[in-house]
Coordinates of C-alpha atoms and ligand atoms in Angstrom, one line a residue:
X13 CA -20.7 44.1 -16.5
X14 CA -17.3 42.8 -18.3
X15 CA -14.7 44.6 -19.3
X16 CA -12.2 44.1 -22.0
X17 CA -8.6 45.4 -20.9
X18 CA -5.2 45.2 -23.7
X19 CA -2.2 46.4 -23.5
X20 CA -2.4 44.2 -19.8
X21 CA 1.6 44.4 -19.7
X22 CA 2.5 48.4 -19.9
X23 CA 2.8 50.8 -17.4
X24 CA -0.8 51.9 -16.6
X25 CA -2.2 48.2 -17.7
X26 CA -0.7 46.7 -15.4
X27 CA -2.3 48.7 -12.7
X28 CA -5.4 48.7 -14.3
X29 CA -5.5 44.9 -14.4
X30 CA -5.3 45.7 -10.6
X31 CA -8.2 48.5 -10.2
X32 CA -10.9 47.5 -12.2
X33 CA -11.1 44.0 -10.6
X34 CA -13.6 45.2 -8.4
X35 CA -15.5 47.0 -10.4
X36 CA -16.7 44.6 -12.9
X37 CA -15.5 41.1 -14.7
X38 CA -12.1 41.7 -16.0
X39 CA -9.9 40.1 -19.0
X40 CA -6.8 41.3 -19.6
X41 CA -5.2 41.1 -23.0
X42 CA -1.3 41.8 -24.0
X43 CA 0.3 41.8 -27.2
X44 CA 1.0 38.0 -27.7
X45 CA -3.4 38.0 -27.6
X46 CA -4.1 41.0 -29.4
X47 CA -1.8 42.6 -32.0
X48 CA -2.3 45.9 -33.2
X49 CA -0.3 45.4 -36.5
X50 CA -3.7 43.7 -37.1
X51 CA -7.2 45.5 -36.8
X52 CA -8.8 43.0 -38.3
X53 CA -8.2 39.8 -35.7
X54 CA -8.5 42.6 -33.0
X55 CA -11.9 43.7 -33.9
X56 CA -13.0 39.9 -34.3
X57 CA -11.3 39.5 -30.7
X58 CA -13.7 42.5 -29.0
X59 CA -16.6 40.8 -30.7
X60 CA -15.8 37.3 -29.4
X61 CA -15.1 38.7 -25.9
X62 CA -18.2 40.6 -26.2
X63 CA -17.3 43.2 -22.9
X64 CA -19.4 46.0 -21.9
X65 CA -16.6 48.6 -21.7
X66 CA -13.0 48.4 -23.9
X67 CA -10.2 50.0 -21.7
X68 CA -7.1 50.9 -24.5
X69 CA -3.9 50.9 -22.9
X70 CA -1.7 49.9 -25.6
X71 CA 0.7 52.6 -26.9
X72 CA 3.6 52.8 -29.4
X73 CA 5.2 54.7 -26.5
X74 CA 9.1 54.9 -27.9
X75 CA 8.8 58.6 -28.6
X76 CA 12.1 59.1 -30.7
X77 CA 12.2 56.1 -32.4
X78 CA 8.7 56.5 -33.7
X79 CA 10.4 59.7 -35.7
X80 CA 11.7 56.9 -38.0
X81 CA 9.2 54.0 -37.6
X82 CA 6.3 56.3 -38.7
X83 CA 4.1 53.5 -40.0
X84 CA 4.3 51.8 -37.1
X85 CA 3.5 54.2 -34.6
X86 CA 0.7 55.1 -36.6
X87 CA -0.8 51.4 -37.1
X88 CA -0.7 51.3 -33.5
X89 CA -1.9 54.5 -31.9
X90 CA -4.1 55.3 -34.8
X91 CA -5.3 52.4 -37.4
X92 CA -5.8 50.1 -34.8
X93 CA -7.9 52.5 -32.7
X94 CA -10.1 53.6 -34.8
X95 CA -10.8 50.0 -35.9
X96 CA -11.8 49.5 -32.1
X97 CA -13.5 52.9 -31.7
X98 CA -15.7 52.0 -34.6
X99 CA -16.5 48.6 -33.6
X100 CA -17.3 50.1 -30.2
X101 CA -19.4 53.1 -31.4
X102 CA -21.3 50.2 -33.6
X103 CA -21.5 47.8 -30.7
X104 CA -22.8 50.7 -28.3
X105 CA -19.4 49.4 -26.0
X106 CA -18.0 52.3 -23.9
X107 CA -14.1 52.6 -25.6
X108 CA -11.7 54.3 -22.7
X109 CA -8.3 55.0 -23.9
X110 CA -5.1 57.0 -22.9
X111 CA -3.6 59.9 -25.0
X112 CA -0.4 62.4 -24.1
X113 CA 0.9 66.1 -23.3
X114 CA 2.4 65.6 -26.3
X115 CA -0.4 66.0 -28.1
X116 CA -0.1 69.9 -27.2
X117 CA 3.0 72.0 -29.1
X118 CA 4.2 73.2 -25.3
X119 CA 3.7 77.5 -26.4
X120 CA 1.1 77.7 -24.0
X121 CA 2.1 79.7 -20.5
X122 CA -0.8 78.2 -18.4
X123 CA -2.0 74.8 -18.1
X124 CA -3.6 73.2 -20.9
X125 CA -7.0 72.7 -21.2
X126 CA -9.0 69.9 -22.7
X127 CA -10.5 72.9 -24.9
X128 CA -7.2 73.8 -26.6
X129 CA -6.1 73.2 -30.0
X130 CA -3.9 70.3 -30.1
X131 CA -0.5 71.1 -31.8
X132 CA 1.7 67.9 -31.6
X133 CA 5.8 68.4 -32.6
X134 CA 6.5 65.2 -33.6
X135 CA 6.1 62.1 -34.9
X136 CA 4.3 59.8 -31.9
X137 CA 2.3 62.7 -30.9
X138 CA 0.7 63.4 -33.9
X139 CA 0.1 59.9 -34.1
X140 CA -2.1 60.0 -30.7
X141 CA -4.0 62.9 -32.2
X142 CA -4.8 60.9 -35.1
X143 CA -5.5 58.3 -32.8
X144 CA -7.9 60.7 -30.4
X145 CA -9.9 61.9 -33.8
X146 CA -11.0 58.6 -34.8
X147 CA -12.4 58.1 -31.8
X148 CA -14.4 61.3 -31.9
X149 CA -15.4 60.7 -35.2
X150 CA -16.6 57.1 -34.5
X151 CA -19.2 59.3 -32.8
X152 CA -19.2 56.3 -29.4
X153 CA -19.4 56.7 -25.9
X154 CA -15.7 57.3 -25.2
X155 CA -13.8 58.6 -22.6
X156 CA -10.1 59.5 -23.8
X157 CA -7.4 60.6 -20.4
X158 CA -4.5 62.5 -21.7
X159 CA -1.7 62.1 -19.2
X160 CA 1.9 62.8 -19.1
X161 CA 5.2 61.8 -17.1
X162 CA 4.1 58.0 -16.5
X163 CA 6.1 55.9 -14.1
X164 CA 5.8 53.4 -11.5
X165 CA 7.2 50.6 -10.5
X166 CA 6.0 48.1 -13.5
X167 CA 7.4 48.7 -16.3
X168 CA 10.4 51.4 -17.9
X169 CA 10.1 55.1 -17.0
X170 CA 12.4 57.9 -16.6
X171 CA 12.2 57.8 -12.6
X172 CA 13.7 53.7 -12.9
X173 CA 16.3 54.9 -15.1
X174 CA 17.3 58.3 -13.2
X175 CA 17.7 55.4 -10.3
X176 CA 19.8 53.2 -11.9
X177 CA 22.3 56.2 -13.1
X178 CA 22.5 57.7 -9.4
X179 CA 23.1 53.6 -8.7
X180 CA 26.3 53.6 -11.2
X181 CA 27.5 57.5 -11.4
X182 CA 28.4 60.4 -9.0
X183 CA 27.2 63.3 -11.2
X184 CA 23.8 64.0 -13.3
X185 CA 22.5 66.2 -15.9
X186 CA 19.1 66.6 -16.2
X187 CA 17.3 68.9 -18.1
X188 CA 15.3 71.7 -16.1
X189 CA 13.8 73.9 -18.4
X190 CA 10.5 71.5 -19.3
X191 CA 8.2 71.8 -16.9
X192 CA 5.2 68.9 -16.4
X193 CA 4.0 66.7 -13.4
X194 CA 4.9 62.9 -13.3
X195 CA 2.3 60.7 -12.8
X196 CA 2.4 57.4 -11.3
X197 CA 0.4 54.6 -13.4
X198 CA -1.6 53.6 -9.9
X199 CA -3.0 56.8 -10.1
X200 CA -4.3 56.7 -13.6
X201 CA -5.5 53.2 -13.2
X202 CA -7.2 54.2 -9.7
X203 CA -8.9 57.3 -11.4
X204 CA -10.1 55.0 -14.3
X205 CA -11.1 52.7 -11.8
X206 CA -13.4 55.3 -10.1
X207 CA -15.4 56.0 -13.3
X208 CA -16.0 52.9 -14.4
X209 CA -17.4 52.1 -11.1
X210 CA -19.5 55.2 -11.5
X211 CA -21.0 53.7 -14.9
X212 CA -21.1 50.1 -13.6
X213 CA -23.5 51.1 -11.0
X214 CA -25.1 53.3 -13.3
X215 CA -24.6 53.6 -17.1
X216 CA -27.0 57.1 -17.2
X217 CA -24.1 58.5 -14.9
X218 CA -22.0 59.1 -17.6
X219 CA -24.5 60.7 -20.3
X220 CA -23.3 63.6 -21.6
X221 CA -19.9 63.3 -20.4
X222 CA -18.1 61.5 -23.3
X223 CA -15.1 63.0 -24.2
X224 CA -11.4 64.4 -23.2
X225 CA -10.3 64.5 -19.7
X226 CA -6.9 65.5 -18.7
X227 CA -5.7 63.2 -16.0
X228 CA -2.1 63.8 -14.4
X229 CA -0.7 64.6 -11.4
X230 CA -1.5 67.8 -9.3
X231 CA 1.3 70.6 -9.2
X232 CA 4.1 71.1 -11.1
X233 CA 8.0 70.3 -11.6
X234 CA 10.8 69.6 -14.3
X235 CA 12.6 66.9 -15.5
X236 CA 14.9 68.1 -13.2
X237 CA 12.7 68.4 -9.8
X238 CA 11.2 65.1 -10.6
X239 CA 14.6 63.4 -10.5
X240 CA 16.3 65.1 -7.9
X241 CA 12.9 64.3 -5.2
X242 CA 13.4 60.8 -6.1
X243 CA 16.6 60.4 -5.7
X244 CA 15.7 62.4 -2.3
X245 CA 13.6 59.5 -1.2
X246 CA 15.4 57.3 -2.4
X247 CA 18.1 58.0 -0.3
X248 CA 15.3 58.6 2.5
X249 CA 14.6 54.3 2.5
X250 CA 17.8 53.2 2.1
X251 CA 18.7 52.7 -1.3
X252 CA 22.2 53.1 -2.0
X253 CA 23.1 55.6 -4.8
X254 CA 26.7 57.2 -5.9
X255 CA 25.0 60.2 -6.8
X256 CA 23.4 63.2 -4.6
X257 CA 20.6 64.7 -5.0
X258 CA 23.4 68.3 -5.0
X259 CA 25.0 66.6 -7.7
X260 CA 22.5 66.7 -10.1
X261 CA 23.3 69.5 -12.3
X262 CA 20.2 71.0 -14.6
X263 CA 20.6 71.8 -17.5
X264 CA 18.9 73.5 -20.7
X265 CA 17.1 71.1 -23.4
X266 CA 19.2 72.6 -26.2
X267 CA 22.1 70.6 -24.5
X268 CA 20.4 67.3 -24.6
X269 CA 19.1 66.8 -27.9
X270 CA 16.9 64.1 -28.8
X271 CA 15.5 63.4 -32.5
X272 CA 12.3 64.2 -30.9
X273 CA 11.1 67.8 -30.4
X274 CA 9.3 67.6 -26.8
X275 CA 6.8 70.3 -25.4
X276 CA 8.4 73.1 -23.0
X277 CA 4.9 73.2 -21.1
X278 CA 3.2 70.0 -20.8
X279 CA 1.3 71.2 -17.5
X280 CA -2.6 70.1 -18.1
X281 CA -5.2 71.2 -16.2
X282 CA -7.4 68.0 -14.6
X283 CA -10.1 70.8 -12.9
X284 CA -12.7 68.8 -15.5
X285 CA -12.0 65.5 -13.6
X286 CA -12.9 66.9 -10.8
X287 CA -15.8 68.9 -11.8
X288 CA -17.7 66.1 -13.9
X289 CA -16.9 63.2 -11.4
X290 CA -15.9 64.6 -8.0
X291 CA -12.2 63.0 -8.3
X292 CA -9.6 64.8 -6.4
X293 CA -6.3 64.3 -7.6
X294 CA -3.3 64.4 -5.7
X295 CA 0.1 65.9 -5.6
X296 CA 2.6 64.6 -7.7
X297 CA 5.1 64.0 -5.0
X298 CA 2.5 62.0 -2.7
X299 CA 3.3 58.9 -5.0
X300 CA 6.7 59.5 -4.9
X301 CA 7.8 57.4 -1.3
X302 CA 6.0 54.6 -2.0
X303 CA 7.3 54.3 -5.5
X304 CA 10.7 53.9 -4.1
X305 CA 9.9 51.7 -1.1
X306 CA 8.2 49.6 -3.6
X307 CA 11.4 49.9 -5.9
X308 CA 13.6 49.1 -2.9
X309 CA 11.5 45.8 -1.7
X310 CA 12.2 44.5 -5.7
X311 CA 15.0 45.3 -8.0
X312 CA 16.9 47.4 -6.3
X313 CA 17.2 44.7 -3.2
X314 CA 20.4 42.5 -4.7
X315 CA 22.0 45.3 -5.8
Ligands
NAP68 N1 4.8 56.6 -20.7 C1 4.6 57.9 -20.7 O1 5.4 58.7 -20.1 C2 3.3 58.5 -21.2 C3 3.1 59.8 -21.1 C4 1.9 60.4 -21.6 C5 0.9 59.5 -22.1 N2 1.1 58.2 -22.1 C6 0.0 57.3 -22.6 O2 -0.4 56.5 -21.6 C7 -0.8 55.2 -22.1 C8 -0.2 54.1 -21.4 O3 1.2 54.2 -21.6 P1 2.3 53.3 -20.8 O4 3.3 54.3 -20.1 O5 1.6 52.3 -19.9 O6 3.0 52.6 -22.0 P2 3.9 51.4 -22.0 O7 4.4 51.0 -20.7 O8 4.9 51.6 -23.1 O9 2.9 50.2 -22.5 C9 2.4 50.2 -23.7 C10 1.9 48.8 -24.0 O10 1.4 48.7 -25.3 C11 1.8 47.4 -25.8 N3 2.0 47.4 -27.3 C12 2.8 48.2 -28.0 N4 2.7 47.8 -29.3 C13 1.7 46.8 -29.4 C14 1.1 46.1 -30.4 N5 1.5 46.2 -31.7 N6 0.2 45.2 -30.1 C15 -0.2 45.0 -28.8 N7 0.3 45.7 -27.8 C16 1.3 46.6 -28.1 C17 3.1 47.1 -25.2 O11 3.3 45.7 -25.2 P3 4.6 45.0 -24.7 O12 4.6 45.0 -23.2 O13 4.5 43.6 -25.2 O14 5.8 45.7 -25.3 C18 2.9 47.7 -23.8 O15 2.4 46.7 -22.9 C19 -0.6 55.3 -23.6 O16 -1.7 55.6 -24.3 C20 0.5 56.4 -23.7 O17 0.4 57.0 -25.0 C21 2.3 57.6 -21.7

């Protein structure tokens, strides 16, 4: 069994380069091997590589600037995958790829499910919808993780940078009134990891189970929560920081505009993960201490 990994360099690809070396040959692919400005060499690339299973981690990720770089984030989390759905779908390859909460307007009260209409505010969301319906329509084995709240200790996130102002400034403001679960990149890659060992062993085990899967942390926080536990734990290991955790003030989103409208409730339910494929996910805080020991044995060190 091979599989064919891009986007090797982000977040949740970097991990994955990590968890689905056991499952199965790996070869891991970033931008300066596999552009998404261009379909074309990309699909030529999938057929060269000829993998059993394409794992999509690339993103056009910069959620405000993609309000004014349209064609971009489009070309990227929509042109481009449905160039590699297809080929996929035609190929009989299995195509795994990562969507958003942002996909979802934030209106709801509960917990998304994977059976609600999507409703994306702005600009990189709808692109990720786009994105998500060519894949459908490609009509492929696929299996498409929307996540939210990404971070971990490869890469830029708003947990790192939350860090590095509590390094630099006595007082915070962050807003508390969008509510959400992080979810550490280990998980998602360890989760994808899981299923793709499930198909490796047996490609029947996934019949009939194509489709969405909402794949985030358990439980529940804001903005807020999230950056006042890690600057908790934080403090916890050792890592100095000017800034405590009583001295980060929360405040409403109105008084932090952005030129991106973000969701209010980006809570998703992940009771299908567990349901289809017996995966249980954890809390959101579990990842939390070893996020900043990690953090604390690397670039935080010097300083
Ligand atoms: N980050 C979040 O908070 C978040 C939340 C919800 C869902 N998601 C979804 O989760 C998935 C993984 O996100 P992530 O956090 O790992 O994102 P990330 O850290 O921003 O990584 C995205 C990767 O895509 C690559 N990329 C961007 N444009 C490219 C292009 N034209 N050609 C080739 N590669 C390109 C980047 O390459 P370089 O390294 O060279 O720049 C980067 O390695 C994405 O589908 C994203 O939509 C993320």
């Amino acid at each position: 069994m091979k599989i064919l990994l891009l986007g090797k360099n982000g977040q949740v690809g970097y991990e994955l380069a990590r968890s689905l070396a056991p499952v199965a040959e790996v070869v891991s692919l970033g931008r300066e091997d596999a552009n998404f400005m261009d379909e074309g060499g990309l699909v030529d690339l999938v057929k060269d590589h000829n993998p059993h299973i394409v794992v999509n981690a690339v993103a056009y990720t910069a959620v405000d600037k993609a309000e004014t770089d349209e064609a971009t984030a489009y070309q990227v989390n929509a042109t481009a995958v449905k160039a590699l759905a297809e080929e996929a779908a035609g190929s009989k390859r299995l195509f795994v790829h990562y969507s958003t909460d942002y996909v979802y307007d934030g209106l709801k009260d509960t917990p998304y499910l994977e059976s609600d209409a999507c409703g994306a505010l702005g600009v990189y969301g709808k692109s990720k919808v786009a994105g998500e319906e060519a894949i459908v329509a490609a009509g492929g084995l696929h299996l498409i993780f929307r996540t939210s709240w990404v971070y971990g200790s490869h890469g830029h996130n708003f947990a790192k940078t939350i860090l590095r102002l509590a390094r630099d400034r006595e007082q915070l403001r962050v807003v508390g009134d969008q509510f959400g679960a992080p979810t550490n990149a280990s998980l998602i890659a360890d989760v994808t990891s899981l299923i793709l060992h499930q198909y490796a062993l047996n490609p029947d085990a996934i019949n009939g189970k194509t489709g969405v899967y909402h794949l985030v942390g358990g439980g529940k926080t804001s903005w807020h929560g999230f950056a006042t536990t890690v600057v908790e734990e934080a403090t916890k290991v050792g890592i100095a920081l000017k800034c405590e955790t009583s001295a980060i003030t929360s405040i409403a989103s109105h008084e932090y505009p952005l030129p991106a409208p973000r969701p209010m409730n980006s809570c998703l339910n992940s009771q299908k993960i567990y349901t289809l494929f017996g995966i249980k996910i954890p809390d959101w805080t579990y990842y939390i201490p070893r996020f900043v020991r990690d953090l604390k044995e690397g670039e935080f060190r010097e300083s």
